[in-house]
XYZ file of C-alpha atoms in Angstrom:
490
model
C -22.009 7.229 -60.009
C -22.283 4.945 -57.007
C -19.798 6.260 -54.392
C -18.245 2.802 -54.061
C -17.456 2.753 -57.790
C -16.082 6.287 -57.609
C -13.751 5.184 -54.846
C -12.855 2.076 -56.846
C -11.519 4.299 -59.641
C -8.972 5.690 -57.168
C -8.275 2.176 -55.874
C -7.355 0.959 -59.362
C -4.674 3.612 -59.715
C -2.607 2.015 -56.934
C -0.772 -1.179 -58.004
C -1.690 -4.075 -55.701
C -0.911 -7.517 -57.129
C -0.414 -10.298 -54.593
C 2.965 -9.951 -52.930
C 3.206 -6.259 -53.808
C 0.570 -4.474 -51.734
C 2.848 -2.103 -49.818
C 1.580 0.995 -51.641
C -2.025 0.030 -50.961
C -1.284 -0.637 -47.290
C 0.315 2.797 -46.948
C -2.623 4.423 -48.714
C -5.118 2.764 -46.340
C -3.162 3.988 -43.333
C -3.151 7.510 -44.784
C -6.913 7.350 -45.390
C -7.497 6.394 -41.750
C -5.257 9.236 -40.573
C -7.114 11.765 -42.706
C -10.390 10.629 -41.113
C -8.965 10.674 -37.585
C -9.684 6.978 -37.092
C -7.814 4.398 -35.048
C -5.615 2.271 -37.326
C -3.230 -0.625 -36.775
C -1.061 -2.720 -39.069
C 0.377 -6.098 -38.138
C 3.597 -7.822 -39.159
C 1.951 -9.441 -42.185
C 0.735 -6.098 -43.530
C -2.940 -6.481 -42.642
C -4.592 -3.160 -41.817
C -7.361 -2.761 -39.214
C -9.284 0.519 -39.039
C -11.806 1.096 -36.246
C -14.676 3.568 -36.366
C -16.667 4.305 -33.207
C -20.429 3.926 -33.103
C -22.569 6.795 -34.334
C -24.301 8.842 -31.617
C -27.138 6.792 -30.163
C -25.712 3.512 -31.514
C -23.236 2.826 -28.726
C -25.236 -0.130 -27.367
C -25.223 -1.958 -30.703
C -22.783 -4.846 -31.117
C -19.479 -4.182 -32.839
C -19.531 -5.428 -36.435
C -16.413 -6.348 -38.395
C -16.153 -6.032 -42.157
C -13.397 -7.754 -44.088
C -11.957 -7.780 -47.610
C -8.565 -8.544 -49.101
C -6.566 -5.863 -50.876
C -4.498 -7.947 -53.306
C -5.603 -8.873 -56.826
C -4.707 -11.579 -59.334
C -2.742 -9.926 -62.165
C -3.645 -11.348 -65.569
C -2.027 -11.496 -68.012
C 1.410 -11.474 -66.411
C 3.345 -10.657 -69.550
C 3.589 -7.276 -71.219
C 3.238 -5.042 -68.164
C 4.820 -4.274 -64.802
C 2.039 -4.955 -62.323
C 4.051 -3.450 -59.467
C 4.042 -0.044 -61.168
C 1.218 0.197 -63.683
C -2.378 1.014 -62.677
C -5.464 -0.847 -63.798
C -7.275 1.182 -66.459
C -11.035 0.718 -66.305
C -13.667 1.067 -69.014
C -17.449 1.139 -68.946
C -19.324 -1.294 -71.196
C -22.900 -0.027 -71.746
C -25.868 -2.348 -71.606
C -26.235 -4.370 -74.790
C -22.593 -4.110 -75.859
C -21.238 -7.211 -74.133
C -22.130 -10.383 -76.019
C -22.002 -12.627 -72.951
C -23.949 -10.350 -70.581
C -25.973 -8.058 -72.862
C -28.509 -7.226 -70.164
C -25.924 -5.629 -67.872
C -23.855 -2.469 -67.756
C -20.353 -3.619 -66.886
C -17.102 -2.216 -65.605
C -14.059 -3.909 -67.129
C -10.334 -3.250 -67.423
C -8.359 -2.549 -70.569
C -6.959 -5.966 -71.463
C -6.255 -7.069 -67.896
C -7.994 -8.449 -64.843
C -9.992 -5.763 -63.037
C -9.464 -6.492 -59.361
C -13.138 -6.141 -58.463
C -12.308 -9.302 -56.535
C -12.067 -7.950 -53.827
C -11.568 -4.256 -54.560
C -15.269 -3.439 -54.570
C -15.711 -4.842 -51.069
C -12.673 -2.957 -49.800
C -13.939 0.297 -51.318
C -17.352 -0.193 -49.712
C -15.596 -0.437 -46.364
C -13.674 2.765 -47.048
C -16.887 4.540 -48.012
C -18.498 3.482 -44.726
C -15.482 4.725 -42.792
C -15.673 8.105 -44.514
C -19.471 8.423 -44.551
C -22.063 9.831 -42.167
C -24.494 6.917 -41.958
C -25.823 6.006 -38.514
C -23.909 2.790 -37.821
C -22.709 0.571 -34.990
C -19.033 0.531 -34.146
C -17.081 -0.926 -37.078
C -13.851 -2.860 -37.380
C -12.697 -2.817 -41.013
C -10.071 -5.458 -41.677
C -8.084 -5.229 -44.922
C -6.061 -8.398 -45.422
C -3.083 -9.015 -47.697
C -2.165 -11.794 -50.133
C -5.426 -13.704 -49.954
C -4.993 -14.838 -53.532
C -1.770 -16.723 -52.845
C -2.867 -18.844 -49.900
C -4.678 -16.631 -47.364
C -1.278 -15.380 -46.227
C -2.496 -12.321 -44.360
C -5.497 -13.980 -42.726
C -3.332 -16.860 -41.521
C -1.128 -14.424 -39.583
C -3.836 -12.454 -37.789
C -3.456 -12.644 -34.032
C -6.354 -14.184 -32.087
C -7.268 -11.163 -29.956
C -7.111 -8.458 -32.636
C -10.822 -8.349 -33.501
C -13.451 -7.568 -30.873
C -16.577 -8.014 -32.992
C -19.201 -10.710 -32.471
C -20.245 -10.620 -36.138
C -18.148 -10.383 -39.304
C -19.264 -9.579 -42.843
C -16.863 -10.820 -45.510
C -17.389 -8.843 -48.732
C -15.734 -11.260 -51.151
C -18.705 -13.148 -52.624
C -19.184 -12.638 -56.362
C -22.940 -13.032 -56.925
C -25.278 -10.292 -55.703
C -28.412 -11.669 -54.064
C -26.510 -14.612 -52.623
C -25.607 -15.082 -48.969
C -22.634 -17.405 -48.664
C -22.604 -19.566 -45.561
C -19.808 -21.961 -46.500
C -16.698 -22.258 -48.646
C -14.138 -24.782 -49.746
C -10.886 -25.415 -48.010
C -7.764 -25.839 -50.098
C -4.194 -27.032 -50.144
C -1.290 -26.200 -52.461
C 0.686 -29.028 -54.047
C 4.102 -28.529 -55.634
C 5.846 -31.306 -57.566
C 9.551 -30.907 -58.427
C 11.451 -32.941 -60.986
C 15.249 -32.440 -60.853
C 17.664 -33.860 -63.412
C 20.929 -33.460 -65.226
C 20.488 -31.831 -68.609
C 21.345 -33.559 -71.874
C 23.728 -31.192 -73.642
C 23.991 -33.128 -76.901
C 21.264 -32.433 -79.456
C 20.485 -35.435 -81.706
C 22.347 -35.062 -84.977
C 20.187 -33.547 -87.696
C 17.517 -32.287 -85.293
C 15.885 -28.889 -85.824
C 14.193 -26.803 -83.123
C 10.523 -25.807 -83.065
C 8.847 -23.277 -80.768
C 5.199 -24.090 -80.041
C 2.790 -21.532 -78.575
C -0.721 -22.034 -77.189
C -2.785 -18.910 -76.441
C -6.266 -17.421 -76.501
C -7.764 -19.605 -73.785
C -10.260 -17.944 -71.447
C -8.711 -19.024 -68.161
C -10.632 -17.825 -65.133
C -11.003 -18.442 -61.418
C -9.908 -21.947 -60.502
C -12.788 -22.291 -58.044
C -15.680 -20.265 -59.409
C -15.097 -21.265 -63.055
C -13.779 -24.810 -62.675
C -17.153 -26.357 -63.604
C -17.334 -24.532 -66.948
C -15.173 -27.071 -68.748
C -12.654 -24.544 -70.007
C -9.420 -25.760 -71.543
C -6.319 -26.035 -69.374
C -3.190 -24.849 -71.201
C -0.906 -27.210 -69.234
C -3.014 -30.186 -70.251
C -3.399 -29.242 -73.911
C 0.243 -28.565 -74.657
C 1.314 -31.662 -72.723
C -1.115 -33.699 -74.827
C 0.575 -32.504 -78.000
C 4.096 -32.901 -76.630
C 3.465 -36.520 -75.719
C 2.029 -37.093 -79.202
C 5.129 -35.507 -80.751
C 7.475 -37.621 -78.615
C 5.691 -40.861 -79.507
C 5.143 -40.170 -83.200
C 7.846 -37.708 -84.307
C 10.873 -38.577 -82.129
C 10.554 -35.174 -80.467
C 12.805 -34.157 -77.590
C 11.677 -31.498 -75.123
C 13.983 -28.603 -74.247
C 11.501 -26.494 -72.271
C 7.842 -26.613 -71.297
C 6.194 -23.590 -69.624
C 2.485 -23.129 -69.056
C 0.215 -21.162 -66.743
C 1.177 -18.858 -63.901
C -0.832 -18.608 -60.666
C -2.316 -21.457 -58.646
C -5.776 -19.942 -58.466
C -6.082 -19.087 -62.156
C -6.973 -21.642 -64.827
C -3.894 -21.573 -67.127
C -4.479 -19.611 -70.330
C -1.291 -19.975 -72.339
C 1.739 -22.203 -72.800
C 4.976 -22.435 -74.736
C 7.421 -25.257 -75.452
C 10.624 -25.733 -77.409
C 11.288 -29.141 -78.887
C 13.664 -30.655 -81.400
C 12.653 -33.078 -84.166
C 14.501 -34.735 -87.053
C 15.142 -32.011 -89.625
C 13.554 -33.916 -92.504
C 10.134 -33.891 -90.790
C 10.241 -30.309 -89.457
C 7.507 -29.063 -91.807
C 5.387 -32.113 -90.993
C 5.562 -31.338 -87.289
C 4.606 -27.695 -87.889
C 1.617 -28.914 -89.934
C 0.712 -31.278 -87.083
C 0.584 -28.331 -84.689
C -1.847 -26.594 -87.045
C -3.944 -29.755 -87.148
C -4.047 -29.937 -83.365
C -5.092 -26.278 -83.255
C -8.120 -27.153 -85.374
C -8.742 -30.213 -83.194
C -8.665 -28.177 -79.984
C -11.008 -25.534 -81.412
C -13.444 -28.266 -82.446
C -13.290 -30.073 -79.114
C -13.872 -26.833 -77.216
C -16.384 -25.298 -79.622
C -18.780 -23.030 -77.796
C -16.357 -22.819 -74.852
C -12.985 -21.666 -76.196
C -13.563 -19.839 -79.497
C -10.172 -18.114 -79.619
C -7.680 -20.969 -79.172
C -4.457 -20.349 -81.084
C -1.891 -23.146 -81.451
C 1.050 -22.287 -83.681
C 4.625 -23.396 -84.335
C 7.706 -21.974 -85.984
C 11.315 -22.983 -86.455
C 13.663 -21.433 -83.878
C 17.261 -21.381 -82.698
C 18.542 -24.693 -81.378
C 18.396 -24.966 -77.555
C 21.538 -25.440 -75.507
C 20.243 -28.528 -73.719
C 17.369 -31.002 -73.545
C 15.522 -32.781 -70.792
C 16.876 -36.342 -70.430
C 14.653 -38.631 -72.459
C 13.431 -40.731 -69.527
C 12.746 -37.639 -67.380
C 10.908 -35.943 -70.228
C 8.632 -38.992 -70.507
C 8.040 -39.104 -66.741
C 7.037 -35.435 -66.662
C 4.691 -35.668 -69.648
C 3.071 -38.846 -68.332
C 2.577 -37.363 -64.864
C 1.075 -34.098 -66.159
C -1.213 -35.999 -68.513
C -2.354 -38.357 -65.726
C -2.856 -35.709 -63.025
C -6.474 -35.034 -62.126
C -7.655 -31.619 -63.274
C -11.072 -29.992 -63.021
C -14.150 -31.209 -61.169
C -13.504 -34.324 -59.092
C -16.877 -34.562 -57.326
C -20.113 -32.592 -57.002
C -21.706 -31.881 -53.636
C -24.254 -34.440 -52.441
C -25.970 -31.661 -50.444
C -26.122 -28.785 -52.952
C -27.150 -29.917 -56.464
C -24.830 -28.481 -59.105
C -22.255 -27.213 -56.590
C -18.717 -28.495 -57.049
C -17.513 -30.122 -53.854
C -13.961 -31.154 -54.791
C -11.678 -30.068 -57.631
C -8.087 -29.540 -58.643
C -6.434 -26.944 -60.840
C -3.231 -28.001 -62.582
C -2.091 -24.411 -62.562
C 1.388 -24.243 -64.040
C 4.395 -26.147 -65.345
C 7.793 -24.465 -65.619
C 11.205 -25.774 -66.669
C 14.313 -23.893 -65.698
C 18.055 -24.461 -65.320
C 19.570 -24.784 -61.842
C 22.170 -22.031 -61.715
C 24.236 -23.245 -58.743
C 24.739 -26.804 -59.991
C 28.278 -28.035 -60.727
C 27.019 -29.799 -63.855
C 24.267 -28.737 -66.278
C 21.037 -29.418 -64.402
C 17.422 -28.399 -64.560
C 14.149 -28.492 -62.677
C 10.557 -28.776 -63.771
C 8.039 -27.484 -61.227
C 4.322 -28.282 -61.332
C 1.854 -26.253 -59.245
C -1.610 -27.563 -58.336
C -4.403 -26.264 -56.126
C -6.845 -28.725 -54.557
C -10.173 -27.444 -53.211
C -13.010 -29.145 -51.340
C -15.877 -28.443 -48.987
C -15.115 -31.835 -47.414
C -11.808 -32.078 -45.571
C -11.383 -35.812 -46.172
C -12.117 -35.466 -49.899
C -9.514 -32.706 -50.055
C -6.963 -35.015 -48.453
C -7.884 -37.876 -50.780
C -7.533 -35.854 -53.981
C -4.285 -34.282 -52.752
C -2.963 -37.752 -51.961
C -3.973 -38.989 -55.416
C -2.050 -36.165 -57.070
C 0.892 -36.838 -54.785
C 0.913 -40.463 -55.914
C 0.739 -39.470 -59.587
C 3.773 -37.206 -59.391
C 5.774 -39.428 -57.075
C 5.320 -42.322 -59.487
C 6.916 -40.036 -62.069
C 9.898 -39.453 -59.799
C 8.997 -36.007 -58.463
C 9.451 -34.698 -54.957
C 6.051 -33.494 -53.726
C 5.449 -30.754 -51.154
C 2.239 -29.458 -49.607
C 1.739 -25.905 -48.392
C -0.663 -23.012 -47.712
C -3.492 -25.244 -46.532
C -6.581 -23.563 -45.137
C -9.874 -24.949 -43.846
C -13.360 -24.721 -45.241
C -16.117 -22.948 -43.353
C -19.811 -23.468 -42.679
C -22.164 -21.113 -40.841
C -24.841 -22.770 -38.752
C -28.319 -22.550 -40.325
C -29.512 -21.390 -36.891
C -27.196 -18.378 -36.945
C -28.743 -15.123 -35.691
C -26.660 -13.228 -38.222
C -28.015 -15.334 -41.088
C -31.598 -14.849 -39.910
C -31.092 -11.077 -39.697
C -29.400 -10.964 -43.098
C -32.229 -12.884 -44.768
C -34.894 -10.648 -43.228
C -33.149 -7.395 -44.170
C -32.594 -8.538 -47.746
C -36.277 -9.402 -48.150
C -37.350 -6.113 -46.562
C -34.997 -4.171 -48.833
C -35.688 -5.849 -52.178
C -38.978 -7.687 -51.730
C -37.486 -11.117 -52.398
C -35.530 -13.706 -50.497
C -31.782 -14.095 -51.104
C -30.247 -17.381 -52.159
C -28.394 -19.038 -49.291
C -25.660 -21.421 -50.396
C -21.980 -22.367 -50.279
C -19.237 -21.584 -52.790
C -16.477 -23.681 -54.325
C -13.635 -21.323 -53.679
C -11.564 -20.295 -50.729
C -12.771 -17.444 -48.571
C -10.917 -16.019 -45.628
C -14.005 -16.935 -43.621
C -12.495 -20.400 -43.119
C -9.310 -19.043 -41.580
C -11.141 -16.430 -39.511
C -13.761 -18.867 -38.204
C -10.993 -21.182 -37.004
C -9.245 -18.243 -35.338
C -12.454 -16.822 -33.819
C -14.711 -19.857 -33.259
C -17.386 -17.832 -31.444
C -17.718 -15.258 -34.221
C -20.633 -15.518 -36.675
C -19.447 -14.882 -40.224
C -21.414 -14.261 -43.409
C -20.223 -13.423 -46.913
C -21.854 -11.462 -49.736
C -20.894 -9.019 -52.485
C -21.651 -7.670 -55.965
C -21.764 -9.748 -59.155
C -18.271 -10.239 -60.568
C -17.831 -12.265 -63.747
C -14.682 -14.211 -64.641
C -12.374 -13.025 -61.862
C -8.666 -13.802 -62.271
C -8.861 -13.301 -66.033
C -8.687 -10.406 -68.528
C -12.426 -10.920 -69.061
C -13.205 -9.958 -65.462
C -16.131 -7.562 -65.076
C -18.473 -6.286 -62.387
C -22.141 -5.473 -62.967
C -22.827 -1.817 -62.142
C -26.395 -2.415 -60.969
C -25.223 -5.198 -58.662
C -22.816 -2.782 -56.975
C -25.760 -0.426 -56.345
C -27.791 -3.238 -54.773
C -24.836 -4.540 -52.778
C -24.173 -1.053 -51.368
C -27.830 -0.484 -50.513
C -28.036 -3.856 -48.782
C -24.782 -3.449 -46.839
C -25.951 -0.144 -45.378
C -29.393 -1.565 -44.546
C -27.934 -4.605 -42.824
C -25.537 -2.533 -40.714
C -28.319 -0.115 -39.812
C -30.327 -3.043 -38.418
C -27.860 -3.845 -35.622
């Protein structure tokens, strides 16, 4: 087995969801100590391990390598991601219907964490190996998946390298020279709860599941269903046509994952309860038809349940449903420079309703999370402002946070020229040079180190941030071969 994949098996045994990477940080520090290498951690939890140049390579420039150590845990329910390991499984060539030509590594019913575990394990293998290499600075960052938290806290003088290789690109044979910037948007609706249930009303629990989800940047152009949007569509229909009242509405989870499931509790007049349950079944068929060929496993079901203790006020319920339905979701604009590349998008990532515990009177809050991405800073601002207007018109308080810039490497970069040449020498064909519609820490690092040349590449990872995530085994072999060849060229 490729040594990177062997190391990845050990990596997967250590829980490392975003926000809970302490065990992985400690393990990295212990690995550096066992190798006798210089190692530092900063206040954020980022780990930097330095390896001196091999004999005879002392005159070569220092090269930094960088990958994040956190992963997006999907699904969130049914397991304790802070304690349970990721269990991997090999899918032989021909056994995966979507990618029959490839041998894949997947996880058992969860996201795999190849984003960015493979890159991190390649760095560890280089630190432990005997290849003739220039001096290396291996930077392992934390909480990339929740807003570049670790990268944003790196101090300006920590890295000494002139060149940096980010190992977080998810298509082997592609050199990434640009990425989208992003900004988080949070809309909060606060209200007093209605504690009187309409006389004669019965409660219904509605569940939406089976959606594919995926990476909110890499997969946003695929037209996959958004669970927040679909369940909101039905809830508004039920309010208008069946006198429904909403008690709770919860959909999605993480900002950077397309929402896969949703659940709501509503009340309806008791005499039409069975009609409403039948209407849910009808909408399930409708959704499967509308997303045929894209979402084959949509499940939309309803059942009678215990009456809720409170309801959203009728006018607030309408404001929330109207705002969620109106909010832009998906591709907003394609790049005028790169045909087929998404330039600007938004992911309506989650909606949650919850009581406010410290209120003197029964009160609740509905929170909507969105993530706006764009290669163009002004387009990012425009779309974020549009979403802000949508939610403010509905009466929400809107906050922005965790913004980070995009990044673009100059086409005249010496690093890019070297990387192209080495790829062609190694594999007999030119790599694809392009940009990607997702956030990479390259944007944060290039702003922090403006004189540093940064390039990104990696193995082929399919459907990151979802239980369908997989990495192509052959692409890991090629990625590893290329990484060693490129470093050897300095």
